[in-house]
mmCIF file of C-alpha atoms in Angstrom:
data_model
loop_
_atom_site.group_PDB
_atom_site.id
_atom_site.type_symbol
_atom_site.label_atom_id
_atom_site.label_comp_id
_atom_site.label_asym_id
_atom_site.label_seq_id
_atom_site.Cartn_x
_atom_site.Cartn_y
_atom_site.Cartn_z
ATOM 1 C CA THR A 1 -62.187 -16.099 135.891
ATOM 2 C CA ALA A 2 -64.042 -13.053 137.122
ATOM 3 C CA LEU A 3 -62.470 -9.669 137.780
ATOM 4 C CA VAL A 4 -64.274 -7.939 140.660
ATOM 5 C CA ALA A 5 -63.931 -4.338 141.854
ATOM 6 C CA VAL A 6 -63.434 -4.090 145.624
ATOM 7 C CA SER A 7 -65.965 -1.935 147.471
ATOM 8 C CA ASP A 8 -65.782 0.255 150.567
ATOM 9 C CA ARG A 9 -66.916 -2.719 152.660
ATOM 10 C CA PHE A 10 -63.281 -3.881 152.628
ATOM 11 C CA GLY A 11 -61.808 -0.406 152.470
ATOM 12 C CA LYS A 12 -61.065 -1.083 148.794
ATOM 13 C CA ASP A 13 -58.363 -3.475 149.996
ATOM 14 C CA ALA A 14 -58.085 -6.375 147.555
ATOM 15 C CA VAL A 15 -56.021 -8.461 149.988
ATOM 16 C CA ASP A 16 -58.686 -8.311 152.743
ATOM 17 C CA ALA A 17 -61.485 -8.890 150.252
ATOM 18 C CA SER A 18 -59.720 -11.936 148.793
ATOM 19 C CA ALA A 19 -59.112 -13.379 152.244
ATOM 20 C CA ALA A 20 -62.780 -12.961 153.141
ATOM 21 C CA LEU A 21 -63.963 -14.585 149.904
ATOM 22 C CA SER A 22 -61.585 -17.510 150.386
ATOM 23 C CA LYS A 23 -63.242 -18.329 153.708
ATOM 24 C CA LEU A 24 -66.709 -18.556 152.163
ATOM 25 C CA ASP A 25 -68.134 -21.879 151.059
ATOM 26 C CA VAL A 26 -68.800 -20.892 147.444
ATOM 27 C CA ASP A 27 -69.497 -23.710 145.029
ATOM 28 C CA GLY A 28 -66.929 -23.762 142.210
ATOM 29 C CA LEU A 29 -64.592 -21.159 143.740
ATOM 30 C CA VAL A 30 -61.006 -22.231 143.018
ATOM 31 C CA SER A 31 -59.239 -19.174 144.386
ATOM 32 C CA ALA A 32 -59.766 -15.534 145.315
ATOM 33 C CA GLU A 33 -56.780 -13.247 145.123
ATOM 34 C CA PRO A 34 -55.689 -9.723 144.200
ATOM 35 C CA ASP A 35 -55.030 -9.083 140.506
ATOM 36 C CA LEU A 36 -51.412 -8.067 141.041
ATOM 37 C CA TYR A 37 -49.711 -5.730 138.602
ATOM 38 C CA ARG A 38 -46.110 -6.485 137.662
ATOM 39 C CA GLU A 39 -43.711 -4.145 135.940
ATOM 40 C CA LEU A 40 -41.875 -6.284 133.371
ATOM 41 C CA ARG A 41 -38.442 -5.738 131.908
ATOM 42 C CA ALA A 42 -36.294 -7.378 129.261
ATOM 43 C CA THR A 43 -33.653 -9.664 130.761
ATOM 44 C CA SER A 44 -31.252 -10.307 127.913
ATOM 45 C CA VAL A 45 -29.269 -8.352 125.344
ATOM 46 C CA VAL A 46 -29.657 -9.768 121.840
ATOM 47 C CA PRO A 47 -26.815 -9.227 119.336
ATOM 48 C CA ASP A 48 -27.778 -7.262 116.236
ATOM 49 C CA ASP A 49 -25.411 -8.203 113.414
ATOM 50 C CA PRO A 50 -26.027 -8.793 109.698
ATOM 51 C CA LEU A 51 -23.223 -11.338 109.226
ATOM 52 C CA PHE A 52 -23.790 -14.987 110.085
ATOM 53 C CA ALA A 53 -20.065 -15.506 110.600
ATOM 54 C CA GLN A 54 -20.326 -13.203 113.592
ATOM 55 C CA GLN A 55 -23.358 -14.964 115.064
ATOM 56 C CA TRP A 56 -21.095 -16.787 117.499
ATOM 57 C CA HIS A 57 -24.067 -17.972 119.549
ATOM 58 C CA LEU A 58 -25.153 -20.157 116.635
ATOM 59 C CA SER A 59 -21.881 -21.399 115.172
ATOM 60 C CA ARG A 60 -18.574 -19.962 116.352
ATOM 61 C CA GLN A 61 -16.391 -19.553 113.264
ATOM 62 C CA ASP A 62 -14.093 -16.698 114.229
ATOM 63 C CA ASP A 63 -11.314 -17.342 116.739
ATOM 64 C CA ALA A 64 -11.074 -13.591 117.286
ATOM 65 C CA VAL A 65 -14.399 -13.737 119.136
ATOM 66 C CA PRO A 66 -13.665 -14.335 122.842
ATOM 67 C CA GLY A 67 -15.212 -17.224 124.699
ATOM 68 C CA ALA A 68 -16.538 -20.552 123.517
ATOM 69 C CA GLY A 69 -20.298 -20.065 123.556
ATOM 70 C CA GLN A 70 -22.348 -21.601 120.754
ATOM 71 C CA VAL A 71 -25.195 -24.071 120.271
ATOM 72 C CA PHE A 72 -23.731 -25.847 117.207
ATOM 73 C CA ALA A 73 -26.692 -24.820 115.072
ATOM 74 C CA SER A 74 -24.986 -25.834 111.825
ATOM 75 C CA ASP A 75 -24.742 -29.419 113.064
ATOM 76 C CA ALA A 76 -28.456 -29.398 113.926
ATOM 77 C CA TRP A 77 -29.301 -27.941 110.499
ATOM 78 C CA ASP A 78 -27.774 -31.034 108.876
ATOM 79 C CA THR A 79 -30.854 -32.807 110.252
ATOM 80 C CA THR A 80 -33.499 -30.053 110.016
ATOM 81 C CA LEU A 81 -33.951 -26.311 109.634
ATOM 82 C CA GLY A 82 -37.227 -26.570 111.490
ATOM 83 C CA ASP A 83 -40.752 -26.803 110.111
ATOM 84 C CA PRO A 84 -43.542 -24.229 109.617
ATOM 85 C CA SER A 85 -45.868 -26.452 111.645
ATOM 86 C CA ILE A 86 -43.800 -25.644 114.750
ATOM 87 C CA VAL A 87 -45.143 -22.377 116.154
ATOM 88 C CA VAL A 88 -42.877 -20.395 118.482
ATOM 89 C CA ALA A 89 -44.567 -17.612 120.452
ATOM 90 C CA VAL A 90 -42.298 -14.678 121.333
ATOM 91 C CA PHE A 91 -43.588 -12.865 124.434
ATOM 92 C CA ASP A 92 -41.808 -9.527 124.436
ATOM 93 C CA THR A 93 -42.054 -5.828 123.500
ATOM 94 C CA GLY A 94 -43.727 -6.641 120.194
ATOM 95 C CA VAL A 95 -42.314 -7.532 116.792
ATOM 96 C CA ASP A 96 -41.873 -5.515 113.587
ATOM 97 C CA LEU A 97 -44.329 -7.437 111.392
ATOM 98 C CA THR A 98 -42.881 -5.948 108.197
ATOM 99 C CA HIS A 99 -39.224 -6.742 108.903
ATOM 100 C CA PRO A 100 -37.927 -8.394 105.680
ATOM 101 C CA ASP A 101 -35.950 -11.035 107.592
ATOM 102 C CA LEU A 102 -38.957 -11.987 109.749
ATOM 103 C CA ALA A 103 -42.173 -11.314 107.806
ATOM 104 C CA PRO A 104 -42.211 -14.582 105.779
ATOM 105 C CA ASN A 105 -42.173 -16.592 109.022
ATOM 106 C CA ILE A 106 -44.724 -14.541 111.011
ATOM 107 C CA ALA A 107 -48.239 -15.893 111.560
ATOM 108 C CA THR A 108 -49.907 -12.458 111.586
ATOM 109 C CA ALA A 109 -53.385 -13.987 111.884
ATOM 110 C CA LEU A 110 -52.436 -15.500 115.255
ATOM 111 C CA ALA A 111 -50.429 -12.594 116.708
ATOM 112 C CA PHE A 112 -51.862 -10.385 119.461
ATOM 113 C CA ASP A 113 -51.117 -7.591 121.917
ATOM 114 C CA ALA A 114 -51.706 -8.576 125.550
ATOM 115 C CA VAL A 115 -50.939 -5.037 126.750
ATOM 116 C CA ASP A 116 -53.520 -3.106 124.726
ATOM 117 C CA GLY A 117 -55.879 -6.048 124.210
ATOM 118 C CA ASP A 118 -55.889 -6.040 120.398
ATOM 119 C CA ASP A 119 -54.472 -8.111 117.536
ATOM 120 C CA ASP A 120 -51.554 -5.848 116.596
ATOM 121 C CA PRO A 121 -48.332 -6.781 118.449
ATOM 122 C CA SER A 122 -46.242 -4.129 116.697
ATOM 123 C CA PRO A 123 -43.719 -2.431 119.005
ATOM 124 C CA THR A 124 -44.666 1.023 120.269
ATOM 125 C CA CYS A 125 -42.738 4.145 121.210
ATOM 126 C CA SER A 126 -41.116 4.227 124.640
ATOM 127 C CA PHE A 127 -39.178 6.587 126.864
ATOM 128 C CA GLN A 128 -36.839 3.697 127.713
ATOM 129 C CA PHE A 129 -33.772 3.059 125.560
ATOM 130 C CA ASP A 130 -33.512 -0.660 124.744
ATOM 131 C CA GLY A 131 -30.794 -0.873 122.106
ATOM 132 C CA ALA A 132 -32.047 1.111 119.139
ATOM 133 C CA GLY A 133 -31.661 4.865 118.778
ATOM 134 C CA PRO A 134 -34.444 7.462 118.542
ATOM 135 C CA VAL A 135 -36.745 7.325 115.508
ATOM 136 C CA SER A 136 -38.399 10.226 113.729
ATOM 137 C CA ASP A 137 -41.983 8.952 114.006
ATOM 138 C CA CYS A 138 -41.916 8.735 117.821
ATOM 139 C CA PRO A 139 -42.660 11.747 120.068
ATOM 140 C CA MET A 140 -39.904 13.543 121.981
ATOM 141 C CA ASN A 141 -41.099 12.191 125.348
ATOM 142 C CA ALA A 142 -40.971 8.603 124.021
ATOM 143 C CA PRO A 143 -38.367 8.693 121.240
ATOM 144 C CA PHE A 144 -37.426 5.009 121.095
ATOM 145 C CA ARG A 145 -39.193 2.326 119.058
ATOM 146 C CA GLN A 146 -39.050 -0.775 121.253
ATOM 147 C CA SER A 147 -36.672 -3.199 119.536
ATOM 148 C CA HIS A 148 -36.044 -6.008 122.012
ATOM 149 C CA GLY A 149 -38.887 -8.237 120.784
ATOM 150 C CA THR A 150 -37.886 -7.847 117.134
ATOM 151 C CA SER A 151 -34.309 -8.825 118.016
ATOM 152 C CA VAL A 152 -35.460 -11.860 119.987
ATOM 153 C CA ALA A 153 -37.713 -12.945 117.111
ATOM 154 C CA GLY A 154 -34.680 -12.762 114.831
ATOM 155 C CA VAL A 155 -32.642 -14.976 117.135
ATOM 156 C CA VAL A 156 -35.523 -17.470 117.150
ATOM 157 C CA ALA A 157 -36.603 -17.648 113.520
ATOM 158 C CA ALA A 158 -35.096 -15.119 111.127
ATOM 159 C CA VAL A 159 -35.308 -16.459 107.568
ATOM 160 C CA ALA A 160 -32.186 -18.279 106.325
ATOM 161 C CA ASP A 161 -30.673 -18.326 102.820
ATOM 162 C CA ASN A 162 -32.428 -15.141 101.704
ATOM 163 C CA GLY A 163 -29.303 -13.031 101.270
ATOM 164 C CA ILE A 164 -30.201 -10.511 103.976
ATOM 165 C CA GLY A 165 -29.715 -10.038 107.696
ATOM 166 C CA VAL A 166 -29.122 -13.041 109.921
ATOM 167 C CA SER A 167 -30.416 -16.574 110.416
ATOM 168 C CA GLY A 168 -32.580 -17.649 113.328
ATOM 169 C CA VAL A 169 -31.788 -20.825 115.217
ATOM 170 C CA CYS A 170 -34.977 -22.327 113.731
ATOM 171 C CA PRO A 171 -35.195 -20.532 110.364
ATOM 172 C CA ARG A 172 -38.200 -22.485 109.063
ATOM 173 C CA CYS A 173 -40.317 -22.303 112.203
ATOM 174 C CA THR A 174 -43.382 -20.068 112.472
ATOM 175 C CA LEU A 175 -43.325 -16.982 114.700
ATOM 176 C CA LEU A 176 -46.311 -15.971 116.836
ATOM 177 C CA PRO A 177 -45.531 -12.464 118.164
ATOM 178 C CA VAL A 178 -47.165 -11.492 121.459
ATOM 179 C CA ARG A 179 -46.642 -8.014 122.908
ATOM 180 C CA ILE A 180 -46.625 -8.364 126.691
ATOM 181 C CA LEU A 181 -44.055 -5.707 127.648
ATOM 182 C CA GLY A 182 -44.878 -2.005 127.774
ATOM 183 C CA ASP A 183 -43.831 0.974 129.837
ATOM 184 C CA ASP A 184 -46.536 0.225 132.420
ATOM 185 C CA ALA A 185 -47.008 -2.738 134.756
ATOM 186 C CA GLN A 186 -49.019 -5.697 133.509
ATOM 187 C CA SER A 187 -51.774 -7.496 135.393
ATOM 188 C CA SER A 188 -51.252 -11.094 136.465
ATOM 189 C CA LEU A 189 -54.615 -12.040 134.953
ATOM 190 C CA ALA A 190 -53.610 -10.522 131.595
ATOM 191 C CA ILE A 191 -50.324 -12.444 131.699
ATOM 192 C CA ALA A 192 -52.171 -15.692 132.444
ATOM 193 C CA ASP A 193 -54.702 -15.098 129.673
ATOM 194 C CA ALA A 194 -51.867 -14.457 127.192
ATOM 195 C CA PHE A 195 -50.245 -17.820 127.917
ATOM 196 C CA VAL A 196 -53.526 -19.679 127.549
ATOM 197 C CA ARG A 197 -54.331 -17.895 124.280
ATOM 198 C CA ALA A 198 -50.882 -18.619 122.807
ATOM 199 C CA VAL A 199 -51.252 -22.318 123.583
ATOM 200 C CA ASP A 200 -54.764 -22.365 122.147
ATOM 201 C CA GLU A 201 -53.395 -20.716 118.986
ATOM 202 C CA GLY A 202 -51.011 -23.653 118.563
ATOM 203 C CA ALA A 203 -47.751 -22.494 120.152
ATOM 204 C CA ALA A 204 -45.389 -25.415 120.760
ATOM 205 C CA VAL A 205 -42.761 -23.148 122.335
ATOM 206 C CA ILE A 206 -43.158 -19.866 124.251
ATOM 207 C CA ASN A 207 -39.991 -17.749 124.485
ATOM 208 C CA ASN A 208 -39.816 -15.346 127.448
ATOM 209 C CA SER A 209 -36.763 -13.055 127.482
ATOM 210 C CA TRP A 210 -38.202 -10.926 130.293
ATOM 211 C CA GLY A 211 -39.113 -11.014 133.948
ATOM 212 C CA PRO A 212 -40.365 -8.918 136.866
ATOM 213 C CA GLY A 213 -38.422 -6.026 138.351
ATOM 214 C CA PHE A 214 -39.272 -4.948 141.906
ATOM 215 C CA SER A 215 -42.215 -7.364 141.867
ATOM 216 C CA LEU A 216 -39.763 -10.287 141.593
ATOM 217 C CA PHE A 217 -40.732 -11.395 145.096
ATOM 218 C CA PHE A 218 -44.499 -11.174 144.561
ATOM 219 C CA PRO A 219 -46.052 -14.657 144.614
ATOM 220 C CA LEU A 220 -47.395 -16.009 141.352
ATOM 221 C CA SER A 221 -51.160 -15.777 141.216
ATOM 222 C CA SER A 222 -53.228 -18.948 140.924
ATOM 223 C CA ALA A 223 -54.273 -17.757 137.475
ATOM 224 C CA GLU A 224 -50.622 -17.587 136.375
ATOM 225 C CA GLN A 225 -49.771 -20.965 137.896
ATOM 226 C CA ASP A 226 -52.781 -22.549 136.215
ATOM 227 C CA ALA A 227 -51.829 -20.968 132.890
ATOM 228 C CA PHE A 228 -48.269 -22.291 133.126
ATOM 229 C CA ASP A 229 -49.582 -25.757 134.011
ATOM 230 C CA TYR A 230 -51.944 -25.540 131.040
ATOM 231 C CA ALA A 231 -49.087 -24.550 128.743
ATOM 232 C CA ARG A 232 -46.879 -27.368 130.039
#
């Protein structure tokens, strides 16, 4: 892929420039398209509870909890609790790498931040409330430490039988945290690159508890489609 700045020749209009390039007979050109920016948002609320008996989504043990939702995790655990060779990438707001119920399962050497382009996927401060209250080490204009990704990682692979917190649905799997959600929109090329990198790092599963907001009706770029095909 090549990222090209659009000049005055096309009025700095990436749509017109892409259309013009697509009509040219350029050897090796697969597609030419705008690098669309999408604002991403979390799309699920993850329960935050230290007692396994109340983790009704895993194994419903309390009749006082309304509904019948569960995945019968205990039955699956009779066969396996997962395996460290199975790497699950969590694409989200970042993950607390030092969380005592997650740290033993995190592959820190593989983790990365697709928003800032570095290898630290730790959650950052945000002006948006996402479930956790303000923290003292965040500024007043962004008082919330993003917690959604840490919660999702716990649902996926929190350590079991350690006497603390909760159990993930795959408590012996390996977590590969990827920060892809921030307060700003994310480029389609950056999203595509993140999927390819996660697969190349060995991810067998990529969890995505997020999606586009107003850009829901934007078409997927060829880069994104190719990345998803590559991952599949």
